[in-house]
Tab-separated table of N, CA and C in Angstrom:
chain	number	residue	atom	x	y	z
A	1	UNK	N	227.147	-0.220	215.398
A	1	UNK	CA	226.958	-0.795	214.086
A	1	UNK	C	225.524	-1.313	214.008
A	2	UNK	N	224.881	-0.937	213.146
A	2	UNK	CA	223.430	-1.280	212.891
A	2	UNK	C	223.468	-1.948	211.208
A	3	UNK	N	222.260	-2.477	211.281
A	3	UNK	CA	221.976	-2.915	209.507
A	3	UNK	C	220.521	-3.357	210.150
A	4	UNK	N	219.910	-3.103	208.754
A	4	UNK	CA	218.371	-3.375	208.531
A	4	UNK	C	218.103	-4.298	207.380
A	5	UNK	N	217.314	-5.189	207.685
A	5	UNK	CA	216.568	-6.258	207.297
A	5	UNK	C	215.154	-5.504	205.853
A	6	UNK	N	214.854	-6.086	204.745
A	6	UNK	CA	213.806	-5.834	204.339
A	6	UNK	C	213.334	-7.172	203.387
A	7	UNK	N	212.314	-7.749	203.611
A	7	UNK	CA	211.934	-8.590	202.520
A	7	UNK	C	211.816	-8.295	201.645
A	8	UNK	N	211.804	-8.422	199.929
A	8	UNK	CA	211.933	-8.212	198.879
A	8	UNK	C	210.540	-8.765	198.003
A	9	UNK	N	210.575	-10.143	198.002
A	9	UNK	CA	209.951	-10.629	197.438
A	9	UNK	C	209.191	-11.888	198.159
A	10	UNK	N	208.748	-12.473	197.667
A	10	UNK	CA	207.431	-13.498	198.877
A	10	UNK	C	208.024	-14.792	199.373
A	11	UNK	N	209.390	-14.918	198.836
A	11	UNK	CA	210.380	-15.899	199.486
A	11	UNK	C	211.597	-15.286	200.745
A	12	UNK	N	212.930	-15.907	199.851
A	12	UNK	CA	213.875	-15.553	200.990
A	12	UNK	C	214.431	-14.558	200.394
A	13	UNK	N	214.530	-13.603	199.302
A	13	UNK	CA	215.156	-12.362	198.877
A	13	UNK	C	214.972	-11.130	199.769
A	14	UNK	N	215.904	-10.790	200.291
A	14	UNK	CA	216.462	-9.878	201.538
A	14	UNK	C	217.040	-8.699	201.003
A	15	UNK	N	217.040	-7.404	201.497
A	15	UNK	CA	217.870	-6.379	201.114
A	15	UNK	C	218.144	-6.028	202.523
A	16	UNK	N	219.296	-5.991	202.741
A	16	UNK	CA	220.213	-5.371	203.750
A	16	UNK	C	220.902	-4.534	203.634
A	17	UNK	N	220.399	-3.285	204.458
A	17	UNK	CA	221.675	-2.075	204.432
A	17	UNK	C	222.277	-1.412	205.700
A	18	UNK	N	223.519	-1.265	205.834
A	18	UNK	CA	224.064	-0.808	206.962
A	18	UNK	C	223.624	1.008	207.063
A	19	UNK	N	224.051	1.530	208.048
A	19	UNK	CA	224.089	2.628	208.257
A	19	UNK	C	224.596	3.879	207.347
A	20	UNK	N	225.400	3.432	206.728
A	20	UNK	CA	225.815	4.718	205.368
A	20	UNK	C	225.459	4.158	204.160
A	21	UNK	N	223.907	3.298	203.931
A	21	UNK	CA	223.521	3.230	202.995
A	21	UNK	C	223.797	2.072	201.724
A	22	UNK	N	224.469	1.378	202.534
A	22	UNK	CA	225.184	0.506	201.017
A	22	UNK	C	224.253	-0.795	201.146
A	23	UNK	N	224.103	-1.292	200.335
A	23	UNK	CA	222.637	-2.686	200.254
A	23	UNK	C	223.364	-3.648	199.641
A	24	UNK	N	222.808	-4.867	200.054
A	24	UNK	CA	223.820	-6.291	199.942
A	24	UNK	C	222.077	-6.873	199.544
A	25	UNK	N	222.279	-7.775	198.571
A	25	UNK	CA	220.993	-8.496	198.576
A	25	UNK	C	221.552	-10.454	199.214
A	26	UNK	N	220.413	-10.422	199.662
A	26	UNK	CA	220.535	-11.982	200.002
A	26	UNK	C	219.823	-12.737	199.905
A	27	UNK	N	219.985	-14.207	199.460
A	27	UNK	CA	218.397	-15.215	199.249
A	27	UNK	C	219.263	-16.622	199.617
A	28	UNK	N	218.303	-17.023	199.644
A	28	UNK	CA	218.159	-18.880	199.701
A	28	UNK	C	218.345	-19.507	197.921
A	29	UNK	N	218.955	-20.474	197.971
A	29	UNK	CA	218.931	-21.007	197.050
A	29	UNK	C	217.300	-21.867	196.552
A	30	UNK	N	217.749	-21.675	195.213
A	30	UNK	CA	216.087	-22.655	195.066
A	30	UNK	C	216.142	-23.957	195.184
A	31	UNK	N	216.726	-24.520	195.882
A	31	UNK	CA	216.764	-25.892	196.587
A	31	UNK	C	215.995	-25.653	197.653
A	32	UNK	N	216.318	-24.331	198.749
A	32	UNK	CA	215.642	-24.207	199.624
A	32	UNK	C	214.654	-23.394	199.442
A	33	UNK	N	213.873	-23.275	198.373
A	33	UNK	CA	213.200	-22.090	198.150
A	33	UNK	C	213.251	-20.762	198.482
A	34	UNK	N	214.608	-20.286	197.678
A	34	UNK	CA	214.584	-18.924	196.806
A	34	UNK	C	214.692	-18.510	195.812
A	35	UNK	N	214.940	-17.324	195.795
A	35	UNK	CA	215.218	-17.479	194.253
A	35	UNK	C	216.407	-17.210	193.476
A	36	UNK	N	217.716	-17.500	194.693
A	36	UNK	CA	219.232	-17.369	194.184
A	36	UNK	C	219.159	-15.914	194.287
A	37	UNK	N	218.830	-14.564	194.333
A	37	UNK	CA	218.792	-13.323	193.862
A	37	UNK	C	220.461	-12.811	194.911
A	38	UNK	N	220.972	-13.427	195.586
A	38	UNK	CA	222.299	-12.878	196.393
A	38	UNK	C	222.722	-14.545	197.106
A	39	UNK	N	224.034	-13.930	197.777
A	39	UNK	CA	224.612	-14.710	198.584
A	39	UNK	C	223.667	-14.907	199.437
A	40	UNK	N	224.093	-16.485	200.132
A	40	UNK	CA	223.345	-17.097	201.756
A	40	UNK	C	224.085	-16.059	202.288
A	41	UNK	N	223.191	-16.719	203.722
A	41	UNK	CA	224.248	-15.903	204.698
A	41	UNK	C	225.313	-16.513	204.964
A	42	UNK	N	225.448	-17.517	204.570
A	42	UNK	CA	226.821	-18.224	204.952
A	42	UNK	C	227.974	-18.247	204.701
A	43	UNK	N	227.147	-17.478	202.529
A	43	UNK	CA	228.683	-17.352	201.878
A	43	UNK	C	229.065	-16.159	202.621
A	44	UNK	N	227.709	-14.987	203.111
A	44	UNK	CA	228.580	-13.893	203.192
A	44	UNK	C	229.121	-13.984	204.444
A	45	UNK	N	229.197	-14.959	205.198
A	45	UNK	CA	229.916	-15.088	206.581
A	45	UNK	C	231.688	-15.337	205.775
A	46	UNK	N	231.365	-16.192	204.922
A	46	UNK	CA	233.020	-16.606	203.944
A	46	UNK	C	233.626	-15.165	203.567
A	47	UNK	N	232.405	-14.317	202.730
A	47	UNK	CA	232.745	-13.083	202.352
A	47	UNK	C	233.626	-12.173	203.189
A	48	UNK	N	232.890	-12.214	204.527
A	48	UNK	CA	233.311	-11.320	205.628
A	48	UNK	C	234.627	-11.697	205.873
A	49	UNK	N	235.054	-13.109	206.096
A	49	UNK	CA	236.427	-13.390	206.509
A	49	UNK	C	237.562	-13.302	205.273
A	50	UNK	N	236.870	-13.340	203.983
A	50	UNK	CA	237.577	-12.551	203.156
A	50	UNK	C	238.259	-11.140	203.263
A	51	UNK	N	237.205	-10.497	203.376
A	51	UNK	CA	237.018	-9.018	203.375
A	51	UNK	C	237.999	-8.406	204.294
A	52	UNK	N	237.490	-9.245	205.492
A	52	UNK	CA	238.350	-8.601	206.808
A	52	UNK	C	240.187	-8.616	207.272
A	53	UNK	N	240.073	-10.282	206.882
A	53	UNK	CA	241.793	-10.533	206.750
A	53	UNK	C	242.453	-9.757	205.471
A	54	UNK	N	241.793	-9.541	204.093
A	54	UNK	CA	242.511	-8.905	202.971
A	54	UNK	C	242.617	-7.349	203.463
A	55	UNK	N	241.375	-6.775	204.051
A	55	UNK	CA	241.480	-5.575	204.556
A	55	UNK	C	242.858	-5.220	205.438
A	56	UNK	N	243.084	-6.283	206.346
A	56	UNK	CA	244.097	-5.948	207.409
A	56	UNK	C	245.866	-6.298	206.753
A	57	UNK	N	245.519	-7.543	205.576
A	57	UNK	CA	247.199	-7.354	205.213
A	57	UNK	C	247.292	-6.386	204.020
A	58	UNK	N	246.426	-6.100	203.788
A	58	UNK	CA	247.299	-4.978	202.867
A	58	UNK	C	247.145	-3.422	203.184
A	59	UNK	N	246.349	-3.036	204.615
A	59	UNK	CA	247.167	-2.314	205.589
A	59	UNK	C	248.646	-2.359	205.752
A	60	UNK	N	248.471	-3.498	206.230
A	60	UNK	CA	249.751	-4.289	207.120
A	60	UNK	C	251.389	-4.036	205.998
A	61	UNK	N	250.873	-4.652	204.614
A	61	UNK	CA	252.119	-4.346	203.620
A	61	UNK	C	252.343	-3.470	203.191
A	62	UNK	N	250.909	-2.063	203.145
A	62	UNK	CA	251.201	-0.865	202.409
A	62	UNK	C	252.174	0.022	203.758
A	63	UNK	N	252.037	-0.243	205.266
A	63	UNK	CA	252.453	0.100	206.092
A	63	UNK	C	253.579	0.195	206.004
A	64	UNK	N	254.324	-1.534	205.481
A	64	UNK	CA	255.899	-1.354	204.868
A	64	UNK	C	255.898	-1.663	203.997
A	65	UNK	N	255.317	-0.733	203.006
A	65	UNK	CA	255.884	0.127	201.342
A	65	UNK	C	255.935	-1.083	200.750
A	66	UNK	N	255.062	-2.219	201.112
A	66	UNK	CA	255.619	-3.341	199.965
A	66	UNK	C	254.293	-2.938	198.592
A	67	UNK	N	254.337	-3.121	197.508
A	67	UNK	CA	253.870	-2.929	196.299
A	67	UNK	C	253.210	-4.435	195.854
A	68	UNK	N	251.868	-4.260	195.975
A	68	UNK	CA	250.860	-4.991	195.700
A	68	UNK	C	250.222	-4.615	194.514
A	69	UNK	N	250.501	-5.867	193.214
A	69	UNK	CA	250.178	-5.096	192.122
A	69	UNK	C	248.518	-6.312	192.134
A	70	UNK	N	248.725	-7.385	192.700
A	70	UNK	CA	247.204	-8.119	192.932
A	70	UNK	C	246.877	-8.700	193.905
A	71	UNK	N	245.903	-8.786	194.564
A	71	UNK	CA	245.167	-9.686	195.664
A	71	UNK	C	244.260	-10.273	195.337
A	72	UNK	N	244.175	-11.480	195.742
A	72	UNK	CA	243.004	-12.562	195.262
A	72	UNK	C	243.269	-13.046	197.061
A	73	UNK	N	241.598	-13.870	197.237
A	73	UNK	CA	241.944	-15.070	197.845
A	73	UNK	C	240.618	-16.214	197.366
A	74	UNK	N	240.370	-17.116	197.805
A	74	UNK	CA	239.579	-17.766	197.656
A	74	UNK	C	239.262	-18.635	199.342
A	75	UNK	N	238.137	-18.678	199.813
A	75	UNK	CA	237.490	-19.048	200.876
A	75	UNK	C	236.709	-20.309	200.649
A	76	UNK	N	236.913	-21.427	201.436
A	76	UNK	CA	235.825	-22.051	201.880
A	76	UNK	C	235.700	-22.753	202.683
A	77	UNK	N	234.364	-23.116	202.788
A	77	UNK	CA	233.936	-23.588	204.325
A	77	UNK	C	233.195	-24.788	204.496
A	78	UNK	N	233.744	-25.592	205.302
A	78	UNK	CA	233.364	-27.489	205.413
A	78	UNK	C	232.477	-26.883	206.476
A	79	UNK	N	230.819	-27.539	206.451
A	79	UNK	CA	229.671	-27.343	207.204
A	79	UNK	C	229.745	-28.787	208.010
A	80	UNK	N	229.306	-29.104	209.208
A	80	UNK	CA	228.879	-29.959	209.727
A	80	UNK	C	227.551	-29.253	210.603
A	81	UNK	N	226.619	-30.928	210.470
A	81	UNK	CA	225.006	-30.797	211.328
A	81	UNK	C	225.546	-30.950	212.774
A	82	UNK	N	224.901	-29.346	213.014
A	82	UNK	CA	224.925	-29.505	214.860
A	82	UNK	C	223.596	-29.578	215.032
A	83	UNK	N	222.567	-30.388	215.590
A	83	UNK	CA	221.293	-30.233	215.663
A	83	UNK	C	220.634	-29.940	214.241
A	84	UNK	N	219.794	-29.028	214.271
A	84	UNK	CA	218.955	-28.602	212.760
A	84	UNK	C	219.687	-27.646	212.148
A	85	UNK	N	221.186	-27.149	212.878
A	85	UNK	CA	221.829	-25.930	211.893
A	85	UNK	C	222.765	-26.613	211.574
A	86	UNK	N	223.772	-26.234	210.819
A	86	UNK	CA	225.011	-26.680	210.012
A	86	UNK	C	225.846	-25.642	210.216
A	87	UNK	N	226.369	-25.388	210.768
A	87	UNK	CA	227.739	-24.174	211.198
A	87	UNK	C	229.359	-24.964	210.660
A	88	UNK	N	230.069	-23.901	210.393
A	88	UNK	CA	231.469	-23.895	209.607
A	88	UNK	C	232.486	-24.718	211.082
A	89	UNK	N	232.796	-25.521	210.151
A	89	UNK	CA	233.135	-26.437	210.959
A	89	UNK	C	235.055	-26.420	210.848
A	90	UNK	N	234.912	-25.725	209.482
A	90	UNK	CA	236.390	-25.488	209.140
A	90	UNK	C	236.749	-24.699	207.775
A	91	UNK	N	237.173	-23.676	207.939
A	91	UNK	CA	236.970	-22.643	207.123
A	91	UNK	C	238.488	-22.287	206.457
A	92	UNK	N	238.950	-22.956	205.169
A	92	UNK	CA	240.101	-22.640	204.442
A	92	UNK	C	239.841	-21.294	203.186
A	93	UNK	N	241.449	-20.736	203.592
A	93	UNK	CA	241.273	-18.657	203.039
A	93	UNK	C	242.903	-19.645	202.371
A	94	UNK	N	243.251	-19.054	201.163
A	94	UNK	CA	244.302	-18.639	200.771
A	94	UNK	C	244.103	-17.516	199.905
A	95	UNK	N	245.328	-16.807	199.877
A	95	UNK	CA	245.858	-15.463	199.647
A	95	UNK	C	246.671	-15.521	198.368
A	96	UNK	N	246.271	-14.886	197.657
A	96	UNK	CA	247.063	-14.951	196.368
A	96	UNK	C	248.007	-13.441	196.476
A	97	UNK	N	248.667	-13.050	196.145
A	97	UNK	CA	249.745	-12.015	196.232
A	97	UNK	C	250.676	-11.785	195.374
A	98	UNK	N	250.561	-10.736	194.305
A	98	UNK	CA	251.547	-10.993	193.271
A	98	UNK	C	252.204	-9.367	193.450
A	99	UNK	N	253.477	-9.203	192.789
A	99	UNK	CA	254.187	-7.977	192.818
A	99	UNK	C	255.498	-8.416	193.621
A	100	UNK	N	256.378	-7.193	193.800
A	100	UNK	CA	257.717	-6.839	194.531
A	100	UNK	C	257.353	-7.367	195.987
A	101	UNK	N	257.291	-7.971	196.526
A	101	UNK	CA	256.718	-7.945	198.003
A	101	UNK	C	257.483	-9.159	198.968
A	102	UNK	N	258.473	-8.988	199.870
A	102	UNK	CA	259.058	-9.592	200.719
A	102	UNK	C	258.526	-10.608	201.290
A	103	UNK	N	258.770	-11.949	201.258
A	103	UNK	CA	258.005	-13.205	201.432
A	103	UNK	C	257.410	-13.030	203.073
A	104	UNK	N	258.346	-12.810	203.934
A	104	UNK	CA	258.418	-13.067	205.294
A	104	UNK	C	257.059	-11.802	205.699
A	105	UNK	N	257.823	-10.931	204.901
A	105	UNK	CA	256.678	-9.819	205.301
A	105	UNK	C	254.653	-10.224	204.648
A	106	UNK	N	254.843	-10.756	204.081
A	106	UNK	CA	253.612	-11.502	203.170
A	106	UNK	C	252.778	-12.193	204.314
A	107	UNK	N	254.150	-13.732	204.650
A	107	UNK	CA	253.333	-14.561	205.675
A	107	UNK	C	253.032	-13.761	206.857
A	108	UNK	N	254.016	-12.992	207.222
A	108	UNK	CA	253.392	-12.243	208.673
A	108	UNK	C	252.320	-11.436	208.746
A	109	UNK	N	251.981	-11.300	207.689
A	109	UNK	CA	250.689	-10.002	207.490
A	109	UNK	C	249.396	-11.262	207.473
A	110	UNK	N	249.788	-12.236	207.200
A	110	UNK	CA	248.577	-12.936	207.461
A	110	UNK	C	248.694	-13.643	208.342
A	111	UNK	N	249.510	-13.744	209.283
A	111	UNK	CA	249.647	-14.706	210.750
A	111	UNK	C	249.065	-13.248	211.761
A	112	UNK	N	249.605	-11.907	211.553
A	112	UNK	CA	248.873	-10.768	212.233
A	112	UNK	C	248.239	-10.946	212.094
A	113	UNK	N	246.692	-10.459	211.283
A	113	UNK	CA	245.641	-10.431	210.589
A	113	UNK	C	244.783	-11.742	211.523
A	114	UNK	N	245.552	-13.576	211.041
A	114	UNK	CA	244.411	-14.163	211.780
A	114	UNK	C	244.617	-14.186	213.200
A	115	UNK	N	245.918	-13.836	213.650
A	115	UNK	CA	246.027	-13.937	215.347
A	115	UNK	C	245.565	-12.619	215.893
A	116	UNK	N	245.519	-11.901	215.348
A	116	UNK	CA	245.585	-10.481	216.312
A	116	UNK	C	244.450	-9.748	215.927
A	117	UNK	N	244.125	-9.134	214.116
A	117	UNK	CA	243.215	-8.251	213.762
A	117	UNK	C	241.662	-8.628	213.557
A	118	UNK	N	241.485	-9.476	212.750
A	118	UNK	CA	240.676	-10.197	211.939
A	118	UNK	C	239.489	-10.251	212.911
A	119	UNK	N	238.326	-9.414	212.926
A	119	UNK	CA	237.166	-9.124	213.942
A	119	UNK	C	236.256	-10.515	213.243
A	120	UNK	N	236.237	-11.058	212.464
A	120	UNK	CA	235.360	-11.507	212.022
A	120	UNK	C	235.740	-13.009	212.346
A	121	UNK	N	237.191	-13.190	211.729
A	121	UNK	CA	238.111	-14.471	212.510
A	121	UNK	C	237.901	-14.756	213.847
A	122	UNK	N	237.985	-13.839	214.473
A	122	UNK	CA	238.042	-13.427	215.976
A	122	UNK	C	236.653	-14.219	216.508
A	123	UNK	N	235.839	-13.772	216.139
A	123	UNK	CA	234.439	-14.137	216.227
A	123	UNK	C	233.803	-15.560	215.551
A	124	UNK	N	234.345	-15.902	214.619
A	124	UNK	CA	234.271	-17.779	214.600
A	124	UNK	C	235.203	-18.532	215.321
A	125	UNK	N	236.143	-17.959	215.771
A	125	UNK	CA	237.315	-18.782	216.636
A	125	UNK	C	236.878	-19.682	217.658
A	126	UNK	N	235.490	-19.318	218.445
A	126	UNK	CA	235.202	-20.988	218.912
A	126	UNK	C	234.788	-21.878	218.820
A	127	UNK	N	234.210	-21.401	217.929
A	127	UNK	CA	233.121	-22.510	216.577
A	127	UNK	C	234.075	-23.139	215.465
A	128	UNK	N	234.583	-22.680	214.898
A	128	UNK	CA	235.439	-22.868	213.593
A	128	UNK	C	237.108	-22.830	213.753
A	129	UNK	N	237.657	-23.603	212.502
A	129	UNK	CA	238.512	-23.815	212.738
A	129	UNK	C	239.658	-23.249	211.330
A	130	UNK	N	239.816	-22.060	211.392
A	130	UNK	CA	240.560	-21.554	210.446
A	130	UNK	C	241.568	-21.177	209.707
A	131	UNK	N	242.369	-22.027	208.981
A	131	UNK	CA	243.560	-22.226	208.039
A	131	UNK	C	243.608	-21.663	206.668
A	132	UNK	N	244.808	-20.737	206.972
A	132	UNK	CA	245.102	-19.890	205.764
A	132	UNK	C	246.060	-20.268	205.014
A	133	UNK	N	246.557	-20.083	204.091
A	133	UNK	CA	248.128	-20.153	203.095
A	133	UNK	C	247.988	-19.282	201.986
A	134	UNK	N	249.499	-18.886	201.958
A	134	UNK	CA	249.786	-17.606	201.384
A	134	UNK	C	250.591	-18.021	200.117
A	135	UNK	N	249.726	-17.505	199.102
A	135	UNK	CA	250.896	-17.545	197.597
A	135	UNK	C	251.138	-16.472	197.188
A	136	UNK	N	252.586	-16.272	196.881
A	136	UNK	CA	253.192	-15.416	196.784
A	136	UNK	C	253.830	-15.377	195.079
A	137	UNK	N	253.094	-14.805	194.491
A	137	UNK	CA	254.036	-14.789	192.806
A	137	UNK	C	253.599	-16.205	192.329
A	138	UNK	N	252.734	-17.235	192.808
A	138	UNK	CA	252.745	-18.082	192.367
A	138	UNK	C	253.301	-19.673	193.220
A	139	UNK	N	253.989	-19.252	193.910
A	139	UNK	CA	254.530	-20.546	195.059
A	139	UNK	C	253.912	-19.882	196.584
A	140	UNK	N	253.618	-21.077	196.525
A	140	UNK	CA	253.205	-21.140	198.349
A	140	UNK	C	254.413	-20.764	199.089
A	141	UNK	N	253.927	-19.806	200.526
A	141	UNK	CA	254.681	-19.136	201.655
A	141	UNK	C	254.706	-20.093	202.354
A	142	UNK	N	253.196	-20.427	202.873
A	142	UNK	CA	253.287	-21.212	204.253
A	142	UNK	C	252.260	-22.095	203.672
A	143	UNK	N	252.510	-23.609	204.527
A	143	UNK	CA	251.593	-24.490	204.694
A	143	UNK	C	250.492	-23.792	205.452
A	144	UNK	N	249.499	-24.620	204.631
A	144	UNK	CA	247.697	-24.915	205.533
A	144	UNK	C	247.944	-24.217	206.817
A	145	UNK	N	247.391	-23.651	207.341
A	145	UNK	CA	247.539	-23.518	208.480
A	145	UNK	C	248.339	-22.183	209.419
A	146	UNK	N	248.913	-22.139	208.096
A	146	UNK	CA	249.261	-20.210	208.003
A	146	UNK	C	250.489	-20.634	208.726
A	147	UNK	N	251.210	-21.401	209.650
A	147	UNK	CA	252.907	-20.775	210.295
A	147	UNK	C	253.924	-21.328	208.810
A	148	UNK	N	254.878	-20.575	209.137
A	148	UNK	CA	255.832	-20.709	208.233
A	148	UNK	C	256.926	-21.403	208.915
């Protein structure tokens, strides 16, 4: 896996593209002098753990035929100062899930996903501390913390 770096403009505006071409722009906010033109890297660290756990449960439900007529989640992430950086100190994902879809089978696709699949989860797991919950049609599956 490769990706390339390019400055854009005479601040922090970034164009990043992986290997088959697809470009993500990124900047600093103009607090920190940029010029807003994309996500930090931080949201897209949020992005990624989006991306990656939604990627793996709805594998996981299309696997057993459950019918996903929407997916949402919403991510975020409590920073604390370690030295001069600020790293995710605790990172809350819930899962929105609407359609025909078996509750049990719902929460387990996201207890798989953060215990087992989730490369990106996987990879803040000693730094961060990450709690999911699953709504299903509108009512919560599982408490904070993803067990049911």
């Amino acid at each position: 896996m490769k990706i390339t770096l390019e400055r854009v403009n005479e601040n922090f505006h970034f164009q990043m593209q992986n290997e088959r071409g697809h470009i993500v722009d990124v900047d600093a906010r103009p607090a920190f002098g940029g010029n807003d033109m994309g996500p930090s890297p931080m949201e897209l660290v949020l992005m990624g753990v989006a991306g990656c756990s939604g990627i793996d449960m709805i594998s996981i439900l299309k696997k057993q035929r459950q019918e996903i007529t929407s997916f949402k989640a919403e991510v975020e992430g409590e920073r604390v100062p370690v030295g001069e950086a600020n790293p995710f100190k605790t990172i809350h994902i819930v899962f929105f899930l609407e359609g025909p879809i078996n509750e049990d089978k719902a929460a387990r696709a996201a207890k798989l996903s953060f215990e087992k699949y989730c490369s990106v989860s996987k990879t803040l797991e000693p730094t961060a501390t990450i709690l999911y919950k699953v709504v299903l049609n509108g009512s919560p599956l599982t408490p904070e913390g993803g067990t049911k």
